[in-house]
Short mmCIF file of C-alpha atoms in Angstrom, two decimals:
data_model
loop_
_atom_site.label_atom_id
_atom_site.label_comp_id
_atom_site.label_asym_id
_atom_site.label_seq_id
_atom_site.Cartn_x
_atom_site.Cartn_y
_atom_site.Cartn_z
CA UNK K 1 19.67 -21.57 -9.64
CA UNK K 2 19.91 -18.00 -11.23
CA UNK K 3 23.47 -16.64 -12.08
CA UNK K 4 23.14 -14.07 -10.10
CA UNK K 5 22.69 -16.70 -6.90
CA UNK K 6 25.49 -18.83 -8.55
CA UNK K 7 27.66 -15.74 -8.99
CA UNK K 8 27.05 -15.39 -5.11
CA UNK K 9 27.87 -18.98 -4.54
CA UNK K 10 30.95 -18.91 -6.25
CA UNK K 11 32.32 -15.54 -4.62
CA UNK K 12 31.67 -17.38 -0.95
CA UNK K 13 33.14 -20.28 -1.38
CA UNK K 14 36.19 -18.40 -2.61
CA UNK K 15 36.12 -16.34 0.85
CA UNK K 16 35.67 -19.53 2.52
CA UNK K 17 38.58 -21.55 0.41
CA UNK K 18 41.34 -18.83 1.07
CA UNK K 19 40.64 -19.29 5.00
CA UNK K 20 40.18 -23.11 5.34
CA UNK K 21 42.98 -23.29 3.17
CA UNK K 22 45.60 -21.14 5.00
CA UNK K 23 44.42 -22.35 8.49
CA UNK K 24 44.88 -25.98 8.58
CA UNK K 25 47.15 -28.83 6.71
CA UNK K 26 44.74 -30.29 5.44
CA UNK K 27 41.24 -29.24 4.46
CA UNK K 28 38.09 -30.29 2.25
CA UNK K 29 37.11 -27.30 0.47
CA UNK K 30 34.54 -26.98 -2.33
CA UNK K 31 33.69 -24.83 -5.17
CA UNK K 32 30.94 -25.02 -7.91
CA UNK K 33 30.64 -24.66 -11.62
CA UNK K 34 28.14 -22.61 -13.19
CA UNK K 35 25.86 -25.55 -13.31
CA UNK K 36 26.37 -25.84 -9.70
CA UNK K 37 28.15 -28.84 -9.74
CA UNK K 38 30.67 -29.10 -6.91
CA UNK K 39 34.01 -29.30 -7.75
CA UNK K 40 35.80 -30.74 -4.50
CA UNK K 41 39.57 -30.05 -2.84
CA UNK K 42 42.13 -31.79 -0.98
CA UNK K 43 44.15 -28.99 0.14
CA UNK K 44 47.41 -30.26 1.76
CA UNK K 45 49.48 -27.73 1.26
CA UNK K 46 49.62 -23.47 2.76
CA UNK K 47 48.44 -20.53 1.24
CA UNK K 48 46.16 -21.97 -1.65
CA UNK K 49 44.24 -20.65 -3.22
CA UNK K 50 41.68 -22.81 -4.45
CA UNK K 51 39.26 -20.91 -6.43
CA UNK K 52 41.70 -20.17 -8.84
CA UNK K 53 41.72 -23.86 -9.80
CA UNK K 54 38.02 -24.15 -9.70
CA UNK K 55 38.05 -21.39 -12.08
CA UNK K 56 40.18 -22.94 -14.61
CA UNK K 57 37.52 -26.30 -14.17
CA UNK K 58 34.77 -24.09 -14.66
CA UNK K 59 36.45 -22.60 -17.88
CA UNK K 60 37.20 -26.37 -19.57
CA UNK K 61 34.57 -28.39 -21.22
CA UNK K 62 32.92 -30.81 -19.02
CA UNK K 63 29.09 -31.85 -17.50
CA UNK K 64 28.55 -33.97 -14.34
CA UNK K 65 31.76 -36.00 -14.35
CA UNK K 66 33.73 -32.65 -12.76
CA UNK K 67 31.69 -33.53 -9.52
CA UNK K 68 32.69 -36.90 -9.46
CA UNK K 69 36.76 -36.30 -8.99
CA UNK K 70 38.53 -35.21 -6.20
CA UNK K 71 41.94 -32.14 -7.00
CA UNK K 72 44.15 -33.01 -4.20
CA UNK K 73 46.51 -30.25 -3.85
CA UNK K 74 50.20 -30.62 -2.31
CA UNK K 75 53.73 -28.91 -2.06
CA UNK K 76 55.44 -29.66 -5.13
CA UNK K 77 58.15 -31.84 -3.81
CA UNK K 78 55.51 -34.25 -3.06
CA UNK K 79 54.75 -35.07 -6.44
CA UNK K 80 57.23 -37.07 -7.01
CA UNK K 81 56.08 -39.62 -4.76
CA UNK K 82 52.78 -39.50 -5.01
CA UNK K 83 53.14 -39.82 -8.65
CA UNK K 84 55.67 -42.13 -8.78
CA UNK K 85 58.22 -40.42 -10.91
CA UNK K 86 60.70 -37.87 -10.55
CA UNK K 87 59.69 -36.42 -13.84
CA UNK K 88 55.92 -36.35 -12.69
CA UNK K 89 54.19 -32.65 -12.59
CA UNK K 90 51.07 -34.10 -11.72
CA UNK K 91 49.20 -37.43 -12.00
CA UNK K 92 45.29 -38.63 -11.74
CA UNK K 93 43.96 -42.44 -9.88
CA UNK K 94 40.89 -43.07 -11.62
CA UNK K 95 41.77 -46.11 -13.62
CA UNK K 96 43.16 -47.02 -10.25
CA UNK K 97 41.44 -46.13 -7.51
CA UNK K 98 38.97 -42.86 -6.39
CA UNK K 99 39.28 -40.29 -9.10
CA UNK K 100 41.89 -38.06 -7.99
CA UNK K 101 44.52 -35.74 -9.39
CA UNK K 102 47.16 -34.78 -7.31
CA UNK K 103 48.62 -31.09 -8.36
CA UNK K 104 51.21 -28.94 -6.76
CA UNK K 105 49.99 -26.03 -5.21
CA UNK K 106 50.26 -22.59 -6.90
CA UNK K 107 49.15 -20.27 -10.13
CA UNK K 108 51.03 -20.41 -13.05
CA UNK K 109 50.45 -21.11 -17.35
CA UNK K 110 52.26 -24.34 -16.81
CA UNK K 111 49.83 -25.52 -13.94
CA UNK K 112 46.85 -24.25 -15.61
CA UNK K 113 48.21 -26.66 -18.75
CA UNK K 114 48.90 -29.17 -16.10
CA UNK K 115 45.64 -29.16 -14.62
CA UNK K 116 43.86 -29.15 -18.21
CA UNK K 117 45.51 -32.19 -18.78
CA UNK K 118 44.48 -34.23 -15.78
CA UNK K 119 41.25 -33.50 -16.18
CA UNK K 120 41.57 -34.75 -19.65
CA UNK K 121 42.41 -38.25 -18.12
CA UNK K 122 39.19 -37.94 -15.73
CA UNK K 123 37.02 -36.67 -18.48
CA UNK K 124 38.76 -40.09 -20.90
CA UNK K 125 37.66 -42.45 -18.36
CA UNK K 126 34.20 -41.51 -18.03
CA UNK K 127 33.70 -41.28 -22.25
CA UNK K 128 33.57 -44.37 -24.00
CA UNK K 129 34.54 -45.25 -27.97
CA UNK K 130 32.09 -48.21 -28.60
CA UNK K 131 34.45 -51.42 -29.32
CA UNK K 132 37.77 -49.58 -28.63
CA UNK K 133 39.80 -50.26 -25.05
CA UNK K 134 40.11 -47.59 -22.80
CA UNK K 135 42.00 -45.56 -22.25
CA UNK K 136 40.38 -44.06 -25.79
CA UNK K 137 39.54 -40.12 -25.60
CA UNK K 138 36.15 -39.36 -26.98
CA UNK K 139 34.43 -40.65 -30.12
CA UNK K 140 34.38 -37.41 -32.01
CA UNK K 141 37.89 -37.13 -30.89
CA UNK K 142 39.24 -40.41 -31.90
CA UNK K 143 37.23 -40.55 -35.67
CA UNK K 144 39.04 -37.13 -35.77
CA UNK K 145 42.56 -37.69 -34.94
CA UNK K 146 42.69 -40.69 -37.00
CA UNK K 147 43.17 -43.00 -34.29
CA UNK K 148 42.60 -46.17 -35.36
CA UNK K 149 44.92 -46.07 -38.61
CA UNK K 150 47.30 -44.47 -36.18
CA UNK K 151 47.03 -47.77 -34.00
CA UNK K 152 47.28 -50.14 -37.17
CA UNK K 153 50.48 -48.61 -38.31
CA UNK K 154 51.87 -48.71 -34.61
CA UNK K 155 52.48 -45.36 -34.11
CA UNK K 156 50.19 -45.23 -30.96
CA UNK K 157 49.11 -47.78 -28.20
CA UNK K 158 47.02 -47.97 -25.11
CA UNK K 159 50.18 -48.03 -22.93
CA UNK K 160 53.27 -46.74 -22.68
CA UNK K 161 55.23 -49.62 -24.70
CA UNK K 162 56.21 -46.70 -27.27
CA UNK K 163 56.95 -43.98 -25.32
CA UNK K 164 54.77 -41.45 -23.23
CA UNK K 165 53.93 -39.03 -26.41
CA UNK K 166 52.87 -42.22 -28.23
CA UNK K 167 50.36 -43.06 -25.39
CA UNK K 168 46.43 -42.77 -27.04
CA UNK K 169 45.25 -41.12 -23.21
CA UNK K 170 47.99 -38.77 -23.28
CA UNK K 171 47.70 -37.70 -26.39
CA UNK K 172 43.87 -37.23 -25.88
CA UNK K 173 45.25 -35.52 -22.25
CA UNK K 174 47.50 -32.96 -23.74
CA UNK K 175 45.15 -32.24 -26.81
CA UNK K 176 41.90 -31.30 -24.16
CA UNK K 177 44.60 -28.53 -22.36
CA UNK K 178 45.58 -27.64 -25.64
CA UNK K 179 42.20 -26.59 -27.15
CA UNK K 180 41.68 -24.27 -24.11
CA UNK K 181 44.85 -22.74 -23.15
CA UNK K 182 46.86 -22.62 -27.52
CA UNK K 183 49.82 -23.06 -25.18
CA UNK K 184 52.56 -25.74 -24.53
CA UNK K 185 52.32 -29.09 -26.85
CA UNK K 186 54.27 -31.95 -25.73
CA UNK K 187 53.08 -34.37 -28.52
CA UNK K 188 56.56 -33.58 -30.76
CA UNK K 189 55.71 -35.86 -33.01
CA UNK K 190 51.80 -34.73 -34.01
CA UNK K 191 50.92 -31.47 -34.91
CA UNK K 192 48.49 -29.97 -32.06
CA UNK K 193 45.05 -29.86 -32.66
CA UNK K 194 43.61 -27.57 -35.48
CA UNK K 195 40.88 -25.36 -35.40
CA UNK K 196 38.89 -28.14 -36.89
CA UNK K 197 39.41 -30.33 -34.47
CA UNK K 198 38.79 -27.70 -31.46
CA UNK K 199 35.58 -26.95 -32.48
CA UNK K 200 34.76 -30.88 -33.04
CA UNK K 201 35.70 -31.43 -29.34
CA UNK K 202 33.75 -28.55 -28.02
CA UNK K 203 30.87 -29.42 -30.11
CA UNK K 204 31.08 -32.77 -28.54
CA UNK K 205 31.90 -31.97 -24.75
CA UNK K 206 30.26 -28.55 -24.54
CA UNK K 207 31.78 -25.21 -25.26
CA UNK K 208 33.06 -23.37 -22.22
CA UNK K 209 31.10 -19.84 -21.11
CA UNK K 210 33.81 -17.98 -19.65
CA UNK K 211 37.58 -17.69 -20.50
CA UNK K 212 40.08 -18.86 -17.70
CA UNK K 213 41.31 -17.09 -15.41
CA UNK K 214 44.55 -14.94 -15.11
CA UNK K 215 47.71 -17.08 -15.04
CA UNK K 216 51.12 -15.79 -14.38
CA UNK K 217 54.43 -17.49 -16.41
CA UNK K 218 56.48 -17.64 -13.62
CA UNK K 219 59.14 -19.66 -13.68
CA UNK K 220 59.02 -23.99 -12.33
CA UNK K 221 61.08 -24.74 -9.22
CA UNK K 222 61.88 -28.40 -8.76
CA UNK K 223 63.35 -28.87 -5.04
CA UNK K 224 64.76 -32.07 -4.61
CA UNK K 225 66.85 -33.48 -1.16
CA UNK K 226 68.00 -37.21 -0.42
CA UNK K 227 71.08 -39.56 -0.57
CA UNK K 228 73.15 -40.86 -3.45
CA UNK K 229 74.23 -44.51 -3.18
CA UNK K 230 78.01 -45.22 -3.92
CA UNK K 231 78.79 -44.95 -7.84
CA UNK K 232 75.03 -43.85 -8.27
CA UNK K 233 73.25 -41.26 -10.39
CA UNK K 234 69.69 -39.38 -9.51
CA UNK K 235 68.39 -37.86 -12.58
CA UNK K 236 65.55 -35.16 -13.20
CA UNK K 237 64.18 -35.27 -16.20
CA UNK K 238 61.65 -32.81 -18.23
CA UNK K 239 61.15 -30.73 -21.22
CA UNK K 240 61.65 -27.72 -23.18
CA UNK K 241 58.26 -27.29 -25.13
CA UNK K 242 59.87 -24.29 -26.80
CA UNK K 243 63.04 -21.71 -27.27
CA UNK K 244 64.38 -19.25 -25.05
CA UNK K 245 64.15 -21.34 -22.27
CA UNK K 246 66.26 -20.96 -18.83
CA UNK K 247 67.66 -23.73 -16.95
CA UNK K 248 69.55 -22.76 -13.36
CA UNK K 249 70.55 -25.57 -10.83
CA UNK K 250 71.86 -24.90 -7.54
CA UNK K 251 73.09 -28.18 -5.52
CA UNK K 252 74.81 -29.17 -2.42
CA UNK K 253 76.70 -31.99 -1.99
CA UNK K 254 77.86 -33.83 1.55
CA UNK K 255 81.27 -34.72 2.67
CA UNK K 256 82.75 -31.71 1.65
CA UNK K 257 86.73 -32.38 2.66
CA UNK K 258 86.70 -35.55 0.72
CA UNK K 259 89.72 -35.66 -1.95
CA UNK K 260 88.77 -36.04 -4.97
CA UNK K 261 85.91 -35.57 -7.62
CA UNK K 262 83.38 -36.49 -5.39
CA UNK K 263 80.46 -36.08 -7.82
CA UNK K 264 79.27 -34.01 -10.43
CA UNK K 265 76.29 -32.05 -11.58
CA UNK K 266 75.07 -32.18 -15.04
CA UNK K 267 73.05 -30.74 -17.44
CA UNK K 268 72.10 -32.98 -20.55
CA UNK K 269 69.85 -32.12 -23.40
CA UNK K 270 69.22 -34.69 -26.72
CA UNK K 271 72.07 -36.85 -25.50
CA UNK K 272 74.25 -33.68 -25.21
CA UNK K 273 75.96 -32.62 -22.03
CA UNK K 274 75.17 -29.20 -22.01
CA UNK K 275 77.27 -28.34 -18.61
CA UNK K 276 79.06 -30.46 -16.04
CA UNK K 277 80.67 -28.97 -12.70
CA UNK K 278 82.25 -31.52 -10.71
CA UNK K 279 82.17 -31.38 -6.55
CA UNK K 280 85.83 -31.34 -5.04
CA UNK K 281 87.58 -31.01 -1.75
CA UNK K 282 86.04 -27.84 -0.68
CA UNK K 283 83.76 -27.60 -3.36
CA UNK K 284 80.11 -28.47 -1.18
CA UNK K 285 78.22 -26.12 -3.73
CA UNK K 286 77.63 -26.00 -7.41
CA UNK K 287 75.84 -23.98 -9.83
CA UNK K 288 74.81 -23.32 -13.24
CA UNK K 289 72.73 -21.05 -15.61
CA UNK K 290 72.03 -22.03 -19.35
CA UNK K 291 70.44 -19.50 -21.45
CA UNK K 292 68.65 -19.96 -24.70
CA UNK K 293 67.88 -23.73 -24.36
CA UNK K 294 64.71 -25.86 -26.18
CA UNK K 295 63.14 -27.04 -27.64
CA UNK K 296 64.63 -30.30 -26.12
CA UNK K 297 64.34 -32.95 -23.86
CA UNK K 298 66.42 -32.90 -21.01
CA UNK K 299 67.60 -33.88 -17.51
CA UNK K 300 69.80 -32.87 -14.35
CA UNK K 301 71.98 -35.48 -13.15
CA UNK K 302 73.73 -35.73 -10.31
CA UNK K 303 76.39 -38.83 -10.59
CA UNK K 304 78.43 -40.30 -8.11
CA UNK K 305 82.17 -40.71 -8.16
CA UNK K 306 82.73 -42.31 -4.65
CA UNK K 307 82.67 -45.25 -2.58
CA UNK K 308 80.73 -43.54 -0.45
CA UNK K 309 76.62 -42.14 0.36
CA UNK K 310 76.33 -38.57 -0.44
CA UNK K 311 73.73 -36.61 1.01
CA UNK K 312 72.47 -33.70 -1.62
CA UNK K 313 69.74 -31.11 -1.59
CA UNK K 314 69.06 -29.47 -5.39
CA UNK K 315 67.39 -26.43 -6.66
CA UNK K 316 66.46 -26.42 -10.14
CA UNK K 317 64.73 -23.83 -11.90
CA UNK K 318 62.88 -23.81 -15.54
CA UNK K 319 61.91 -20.46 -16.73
CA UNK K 320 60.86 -18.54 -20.14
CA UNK K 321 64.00 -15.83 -20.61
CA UNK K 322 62.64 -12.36 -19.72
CA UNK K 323 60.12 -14.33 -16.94
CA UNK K 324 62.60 -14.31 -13.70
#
């Protein structure tokens, strides 16, 4: 196939994923890389645009494995359960089931990051380090980043026994996004790959042919609704890869002529409680805004002080200052 006839393939199937995608709750829509792979989409959510996420896949390093996972793409408050967290921004099946990665629907820096780093996890399980366990990155990768004196000294594992940043696939996850987009790091503890390194992965996996596409910062909105057990706490958690960050919760809390400190909303960062506004008789609604924040890790809690279920609905919204 000529570029020219690929070009034209590309710009149809971005007509056709902007209509299938806005006229029905669910729709199979496919794209293609410059290879002509097909890149395929679950679209379960309104008003996608999918060829905005095929052109960040077509940007990354990859080969034939791209055609060989499924980008399911959902409202955001999904995630959650579909991921099985409620600090998850995204997840991917393969080691489980079909290879899938389920994504919130929109365009933004931190879902173009997100999305690098799924595909990461699809790209890991298709690669294979000759006598290591998966999951393992790459072999150019792991010689590079030292991995195996990294495992002897137990600093890393194959699970999650130390920690999520001291997972070997997530590290490999967040340092494939990272050689593409420069941008967020969530490894705190290891420095983010050099230019050394880069070009040793791109060398190995193939060096992309066009840069990615346009990508707004606009801020995250996390929108969250259920009920809160008696003497319970919900909890949000995520993190602040970086300073001048922006953290604004709005929250609604049931039984609002009950006496007493019903519950109370908090913002906590390192251990720290950053804010805390308590819901009273008459007092259904509570907000805050916290300015200059991060790096940190953080969460919102919401904590019961009742006997009592409480019904809640919460807004919270991460955002670079100067962004909103």
């Amino acid at each position: 196939m000529t570029a020219v006839h690929r070009r034209m393939l590309v710009a149809l199937c971005a007509a056709l994923a902007l209509v299938f995608a806005t006229g029905a709750n669910a729709a199979i829509v496919t794209s293609h890389d410059d290879q002509g792979r097909q890149i395929t989409f679950d679209v379960r959510a309104p008003n996608v645009d999918t060829e905005w996420y095929a052109s960040v896949l077509r940007a990354s390093a990859h080969a034939n494995e791209i055609s060989d996972v499924t980008i399911r793409i959902v409202p955001e408050s999904q995630i959650p359960g579909l991921c099985g967290g409620e600090d998850a921004s995204a997840c991917y099946t393969g080691r489980s089931g079909p290879p899938t990665i389920m994504i919130a629907a929109g365009k933004s820096k931190i879902l173009e990051d997100t999305l690098l780093h799924e595909y990461g996890h699809h790209l890991d399980t298709y690669w294979r380090v000759s006598g290591v366990p998966e999951l393992n990155g790459t072999p150019v990768w792991w010689a590079a980043r030292g991995m195996a004196a990294l495992l002897a000294q137990h600093q890393v594992a194959f699970d999650y026994s130390l920690g999520w940043s001291h997972g070997i696939g997530e590290i490999f996850a967040e340092d494939y996004s990272y050689i593409h987009t420069g941008d967020r790091y969530a490894i705190k503890w290891l420095s983010p790959p050099d230019a050394a390194l880069k070009a040793a992965l791109f060398a190995e996996l193939g060096t992309p042919t066009e840069p990615l596409p346009f990508a707004p910062e606009v801020p995250t909105v996390l929108n969250r609704r259920g009920t809160l057990v008696p003497r319970d706490r919900f909890s949000i958690p995520f993190s602040l890869l970086g300073t001048g960050r922006r953290v604004t919760l709005a929250a609604t809390i049931s039984k609002p002529k009950r006496k007493g400190i019903r519950a109370r909303a908090q913002l906590v960062c390192d251990g720290h409680v950053v804010v805390s506004r308590n819901f009273e008789k008459g007092r259904s609604k509570r907000a805050f805004d916290i300015h200059n924040l991060g790096p940190a890790d953080c969460d919102v809690r919401l904590v019961s002080n009742t006997g009592v279920s409480l019904g809640y609905t919460l807004r919270l919204t991460l955002a670079v200052e100067g962004t909103t």
